[in-house]
């Protein structure tokens, strides 16, 4: 059972480039979410989804897009990368109705130069 | 806005001692709290949770205490081991679908 899988693990982008961070889960969880983690800080919610076809903004959504065409996948798109988006990104999934214990992927370390 | 926070950014303990990591929350509507452990280079990992109708919950070597009067949450680790060295986060679910995380406390275990 793979759990939550994120790719890539590391990525370097130039300012202005776009890319997609991939996230897949095999636990049939309804809820999926994306967080960013900056040095010395906790996790901040970017976007989340409560089911296929449904997405919503979190605390820091600007500069990011998401879609949820299937239960398993929840990609995060950076439209035009900026140095301020240098961070570690975590994808998480959780069951509906369990109080939302989130299971996290291993993270993607993104550097924008 | 309302948030979850931590008192101490770094906690250093001797191997074998007990550790106590604290967390303050400000949203009185929060009904569910979770502690996560994050090791270097890895994603957060669930440790233990507690609902707002409880004051205490115990796991293997870990205990979570909830004091709703002062909006305080703590994680106690008994007989701390080197493998417990990590950053610990508290998180709250304030009756919504998603979690709000605190800033994290780094636990360092000295041999």
mmCIF file of C-alpha atoms in Angstrom:
data_model
loop_
_atom_site.group_PDB
_atom_site.id
_atom_site.type_symbol
_atom_site.label_atom_id
_atom_site.label_comp_id
_atom_site.label_asym_id
_atom_site.label_seq_id
_atom_site.Cartn_x
_atom_site.Cartn_y
_atom_site.Cartn_z
ATOM 1 C CA UNK A 1 0.000 0.000 0.000
ATOM 2 C CA UNK A 2 1.772 3.146 -1.233
ATOM 3 C CA UNK A 3 -0.345 5.714 0.667
ATOM 4 C CA UNK A 4 0.251 9.236 -0.636
ATOM 5 C CA UNK A 5 2.820 9.542 -3.418
ATOM 6 C CA UNK A 6 4.287 12.843 -4.547
ATOM 7 C CA UNK A 7 6.460 13.504 -7.568
ATOM 8 C CA UNK A 8 8.982 14.903 -8.114
ATOM 9 C CA UNK A 9 10.919 14.912 -4.832
ATOM 10 C CA UNK A 10 13.106 17.831 -5.897
ATOM 11 C CA UNK A 11 12.672 20.516 -8.535
ATOM 12 C CA UNK A 12 14.471 23.683 -9.563
ATOM 13 C CA UNK A 13 12.585 26.221 -11.661
ATOM 14 C CA UNK A 14 13.458 29.533 -13.200
ATOM 15 C CA UNK A 15 11.280 32.518 -12.416
ATOM 16 C CA UNK A 16 8.307 32.557 -14.749
ATOM 17 C CA UNK A 17 8.327 28.853 -15.547
ATOM 18 C CA UNK A 18 5.261 26.730 -14.915
ATOM 19 C CA UNK A 19 5.077 23.193 -13.635
ATOM 20 C CA UNK A 20 2.782 20.644 -12.025
ATOM 21 C CA UNK A 21 3.426 18.834 -8.773
ATOM 22 C CA UNK A 22 1.808 15.425 -8.830
ATOM 23 C CA UNK A 23 -0.018 13.775 -5.939
ATOM 24 C CA UNK A 24 -1.731 10.398 -5.917
ATOM 25 C CA UNK A 25 -3.306 8.353 -3.125
ATOM 26 C CA UNK A 26 -4.491 4.764 -3.164
ATOM 27 C CA UNK A 27 -6.555 4.799 0.039
ATOM 28 C CA UNK A 28 -9.804 5.919 -1.595
ATOM 29 C CA UNK A 29 -9.828 9.044 0.572
ATOM 30 C CA UNK A 30 -12.353 11.741 -0.212
ATOM 31 C CA UNK A 31 -10.334 14.669 1.088
ATOM 32 C CA UNK A 32 -7.051 15.814 -0.409
ATOM 33 C CA UNK A 33 -5.052 18.934 0.257
ATOM 34 C CA UNK A 34 -1.840 20.759 -0.541
ATOM 35 C CA UNK A 35 0.319 22.525 2.041
ATOM 36 C CA UNK A 36 3.530 24.463 1.850
ATOM 37 C CA UNK A 37 6.105 24.465 4.601
ATOM 38 C CA UNK A 38 8.624 27.265 4.909
ATOM 39 C CA UNK A 39 11.697 27.193 7.197
ATOM 40 C CA UNK A 40 10.794 27.471 10.855
ATOM 41 C CA UNK A 41 7.099 27.552 10.110
ATOM 42 C CA UNK A 42 4.182 25.206 10.226
ATOM 43 C CA UNK A 43 2.198 23.963 7.291
ATOM 44 C CA UNK A 44 -0.031 26.408 5.469
ATOM 45 C CA UNK A 45 -2.965 25.217 3.414
ATOM 46 C CA UNK A 46 -2.873 26.151 -0.272
ATOM 47 C CA UNK A 47 -5.887 24.361 -1.784
ATOM 48 C CA UNK A 48 -8.043 21.448 -0.826
ATOM 49 C CA UNK A 49 -10.674 19.149 -2.271
ATOM 50 C CA UNK A 50 -13.533 17.352 -0.544
ATOM 51 C CA UNK A 51 -14.170 15.069 -3.488
ATOM 52 C CA UNK A 52 -13.742 14.575 -7.222
ATOM 53 C CA UNK A 53 -14.771 17.687 -9.106
ATOM 54 C CA UNK A 54 -14.708 19.910 -6.012
ATOM 55 C CA UNK A 55 -11.860 22.196 -4.999
ATOM 56 C CA UNK A 56 -11.536 25.187 -2.712
ATOM 57 C CA UNK A 57 -8.943 27.724 -1.634
ATOM 58 C CA UNK A 58 -6.961 27.502 1.547
ATOM 59 C CA UNK A 59 -4.914 30.096 3.366
ATOM 60 C CA UNK A 60 -2.343 30.854 0.637
ATOM 61 C CA UNK A 61 -3.869 30.024 -2.791
ATOM 62 C CA UNK A 62 -2.396 32.811 -4.930
ATOM 63 C CA UNK A 63 -0.152 31.585 -7.731
ATOM 64 C CA UNK A 64 -1.446 28.018 -7.587
ATOM 65 C CA UNK A 65 -4.180 26.081 -9.359
ATOM 66 C CA UNK A 66 -5.607 22.659 -8.627
ATOM 67 C CA UNK A 67 -8.078 20.246 -10.163
ATOM 68 C CA UNK A 68 -9.610 16.979 -8.978
ATOM 69 C CA UNK A 69 -10.786 14.928 -11.909
ATOM 70 C CA UNK A 70 -10.425 11.612 -10.056
ATOM 71 C CA UNK A 71 -10.525 10.517 -6.416
ATOM 72 C CA UNK A 72 -6.910 9.366 -6.609
ATOM 73 C CA UNK A 73 -5.133 12.395 -8.103
ATOM 74 C CA UNK A 74 -4.794 15.996 -6.984
ATOM 75 C CA UNK A 75 -2.149 17.889 -9.004
ATOM 76 C CA UNK A 76 -0.915 21.327 -7.979
ATOM 77 C CA UNK A 77 0.018 23.721 -10.766
ATOM 78 C CA UNK A 78 2.335 26.677 -10.457
ATOM 79 C CA UNK A 79 1.324 29.096 -13.188
ATOM 80 C CA UNK A 80 4.357 31.381 -13.247
ATOM 81 C CA UNK A 81 6.926 30.457 -10.618
ATOM 82 C CA UNK A 82 8.281 33.150 -8.322
ATOM 83 C CA UNK A 83 11.142 32.990 -5.775
ATOM 84 C CA UNK A 84 8.536 33.414 -3.022
ATOM 85 C CA UNK A 85 7.222 29.982 -3.978
ATOM 86 C CA UNK A 86 10.479 28.324 -2.943
ATOM 87 C CA UNK A 87 9.272 25.903 -0.292
ATOM 88 C CA UNK A 88 8.580 22.294 0.560
ATOM 89 C CA UNK A 89 5.183 21.169 -0.639
ATOM 90 C CA UNK A 90 3.180 18.421 1.006
ATOM 91 C CA UNK A 91 0.138 16.668 -0.302
ATOM 92 C CA UNK A 92 -2.209 14.995 2.164
ATOM 93 C CA UNK A 93 -5.338 12.892 2.061
ATOM 94 C CA UNK A 94 -7.915 11.918 4.649
ATOM 95 C CA UNK A 95 -11.201 10.113 5.087
ATOM 96 C CA UNK A 96 -14.350 12.110 5.324
ATOM 97 C CA UNK A 97 -15.880 12.156 8.777
ATOM 98 C CA UNK A 98 -12.955 10.869 10.815
ATOM 99 C CA UNK A 99 -11.981 14.255 12.168
ATOM 100 C CA UNK A 100 -9.595 14.564 9.311
ATOM 101 C CA UNK A 101 -6.453 12.717 10.348
ATOM 102 C CA UNK A 102 -4.337 13.583 7.345
ATOM 103 C CA UNK A 103 -1.861 11.194 5.780
ATOM 104 C CA UNK A 104 1.018 13.041 4.176
ATOM 105 C CA UNK A 105 3.280 12.386 1.238
ATOM 106 C CA UNK A 106 7.049 12.697 1.496
ATOM 107 C CA UNK A 107 7.116 16.216 0.097
ATOM 108 C CA UNK A 108 8.474 18.048 -2.927
ATOM 109 C CA UNK A 109 11.311 20.487 -2.349
ATOM 110 C CA UNK A 110 10.933 23.305 -4.873
ATOM 111 C CA UNK A 111 13.502 26.005 -5.517
ATOM 112 C CA UNK A 112 12.706 28.950 -7.778
ATOM 113 C CA UNK A 113 15.734 30.917 -8.949
ATOM 114 C CA UNK B 1 -7.521 35.061 12.479
ATOM 115 C CA UNK B 2 -7.621 32.229 14.961
ATOM 116 C CA UNK B 3 -4.577 30.036 14.997
ATOM 117 C CA UNK B 4 -2.699 27.278 16.718
ATOM 118 C CA UNK B 5 0.667 28.126 18.219
ATOM 119 C CA UNK B 6 3.466 26.662 20.291
ATOM 120 C CA UNK B 7 5.308 28.043 23.313
ATOM 121 C CA UNK B 8 8.806 26.644 22.685
ATOM 122 C CA UNK B 9 10.528 26.361 19.334
ATOM 123 C CA UNK B 10 13.242 23.960 20.613
ATOM 124 C CA UNK B 11 13.224 21.449 23.450
ATOM 125 C CA UNK B 12 16.367 19.585 24.451
ATOM 126 C CA UNK B 13 16.051 16.564 26.774
ATOM 127 C CA UNK B 14 18.283 13.810 28.048
ATOM 128 C CA UNK B 15 17.686 10.317 26.744
ATOM 129 C CA UNK B 16 15.433 8.465 29.133
ATOM 130 C CA UNK B 17 13.785 11.590 30.511
ATOM 131 C CA UNK B 18 10.187 12.532 29.855
ATOM 132 C CA UNK B 19 9.415 15.266 27.304
ATOM 133 C CA UNK B 20 6.536 17.697 27.354
ATOM 134 C CA UNK B 21 5.667 19.693 24.248
ATOM 135 C CA UNK B 22 3.071 22.420 24.607
ATOM 136 C CA UNK B 23 0.593 24.031 22.255
ATOM 137 C CA UNK B 24 -1.856 26.905 22.699
ATOM 138 C CA UNK B 25 -4.941 27.257 20.574
ATOM 139 C CA UNK B 26 -7.300 30.181 20.320
ATOM 140 C CA UNK B 27 -10.372 28.808 18.549
ATOM 141 C CA UNK B 28 -12.799 27.664 21.209
ATOM 142 C CA UNK B 29 -14.908 26.006 18.488
ATOM 143 C CA UNK B 30 -12.157 23.498 17.694
ATOM 144 C CA UNK B 31 -13.399 20.010 18.459
ATOM 145 C CA UNK B 32 -10.523 17.790 17.453
ATOM 146 C CA UNK B 33 -6.758 18.004 17.920
ATOM 147 C CA UNK B 34 -3.905 16.017 16.472
ATOM 148 C CA UNK B 35 -0.190 15.732 17.156
ATOM 149 C CA UNK B 36 2.158 15.041 14.276
ATOM 150 C CA UNK B 37 5.833 14.091 14.224
ATOM 151 C CA UNK B 38 8.013 15.193 11.347
ATOM 152 C CA UNK B 39 11.469 13.730 10.876
ATOM 153 C CA UNK B 40 14.016 15.440 8.686
ATOM 154 C CA UNK B 41 13.200 15.104 5.009
ATOM 155 C CA UNK B 42 9.878 13.381 5.602
ATOM 156 C CA UNK B 43 6.238 14.308 5.726
ATOM 157 C CA UNK B 44 4.349 14.729 9.017
ATOM 158 C CA UNK B 45 3.283 11.472 10.631
ATOM 159 C CA UNK B 46 0.235 11.031 12.859
ATOM 160 C CA UNK B 47 1.049 10.344 16.526
ATOM 161 C CA UNK B 48 -2.103 10.725 18.571
ATOM 162 C CA UNK B 49 -5.366 12.630 18.576
ATOM 163 C CA UNK B 50 -7.952 13.811 21.063
ATOM 164 C CA UNK B 51 -11.497 15.095 20.851
ATOM 165 C CA UNK B 52 -12.723 18.115 22.736
ATOM 166 C CA UNK B 53 -14.956 16.004 24.987
ATOM 167 C CA UNK B 54 -11.857 14.329 26.462
ATOM 168 C CA UNK B 55 -9.140 15.627 28.803
ATOM 169 C CA UNK B 56 -6.545 12.936 28.305
ATOM 170 C CA UNK B 57 -5.670 10.206 25.899
ATOM 171 C CA UNK B 58 -2.812 7.743 26.081
ATOM 172 C CA UNK B 59 -0.916 5.858 23.455
ATOM 173 C CA UNK B 60 2.284 3.907 23.480
ATOM 174 C CA UNK B 61 4.739 6.106 25.434
ATOM 175 C CA UNK B 62 2.728 9.201 24.484
ATOM 176 C CA UNK B 63 -0.034 11.038 26.280
ATOM 177 C CA UNK B 64 -2.005 14.020 25.061
ATOM 178 C CA UNK B 65 -3.627 16.359 27.574
ATOM 179 C CA UNK B 66 -6.292 18.883 26.689
ATOM 180 C CA UNK B 67 -7.187 21.791 28.948
ATOM 181 C CA UNK B 68 -10.133 23.576 27.384
ATOM 182 C CA UNK B 69 -10.318 26.150 30.158
ATOM 183 C CA UNK B 70 -7.009 27.697 29.130
ATOM 184 C CA UNK B 71 -7.052 26.370 25.554
ATOM 185 C CA UNK B 72 -3.893 24.375 26.007
ATOM 186 C CA UNK B 73 -2.741 21.097 24.519
ATOM 187 C CA UNK B 74 0.331 19.113 25.479
ATOM 188 C CA UNK B 75 2.135 16.020 24.260
ATOM 189 C CA UNK B 76 4.031 13.986 26.808
ATOM 190 C CA UNK B 77 6.608 11.457 25.664
ATOM 191 C CA UNK B 78 7.785 8.981 28.291
ATOM 192 C CA UNK B 79 11.368 7.710 28.385
ATOM 193 C CA UNK B 80 12.437 9.819 25.417
ATOM 194 C CA UNK B 81 14.623 8.000 22.927
ATOM 195 C CA UNK B 82 16.985 9.269 20.197
ATOM 196 C CA UNK B 83 14.405 8.176 17.627
ATOM 197 C CA UNK B 84 11.994 10.709 19.102
ATOM 198 C CA UNK B 85 14.154 13.559 17.826
ATOM 199 C CA UNK B 86 11.979 15.420 15.330
ATOM 200 C CA UNK B 87 9.736 18.436 14.920
ATOM 201 C CA UNK B 88 6.333 18.068 16.545
ATOM 202 C CA UNK B 89 3.244 19.904 15.330
ATOM 203 C CA UNK B 90 -0.150 20.277 16.883
ATOM 204 C CA UNK B 91 -3.114 20.765 14.593
ATOM 205 C CA UNK B 92 -6.751 21.598 15.174
ATOM 206 C CA UNK B 93 -9.950 20.913 13.310
ATOM 207 C CA UNK B 94 -12.383 23.701 14.031
ATOM 208 C CA UNK B 95 -15.449 21.873 12.746
ATOM 209 C CA UNK B 96 -14.362 22.405 9.168
ATOM 210 C CA UNK B 97 -12.885 19.987 6.700
ATOM 211 C CA UNK B 98 -9.243 20.919 7.037
ATOM 212 C CA UNK B 99 -6.594 21.270 9.715
ATOM 213 C CA UNK B 100 -4.814 24.363 11.033
ATOM 214 C CA UNK B 101 -1.239 23.679 12.098
ATOM 215 C CA UNK B 102 0.919 25.286 14.734
ATOM 216 C CA UNK B 103 4.480 26.427 14.083
ATOM 217 C CA UNK B 104 6.231 23.310 15.378
ATOM 218 C CA UNK B 105 8.630 22.436 18.219
ATOM 219 C CA UNK B 106 11.957 20.777 17.591
ATOM 220 C CA UNK B 107 12.731 18.022 20.094
ATOM 221 C CA UNK B 108 16.412 17.171 20.491
ATOM 222 C CA UNK B 109 17.362 14.110 22.511
ATOM 223 C CA UNK B 110 20.835 14.101 24.047
ATOM 224 C CA UNK B 111 22.480 10.714 24.571
#
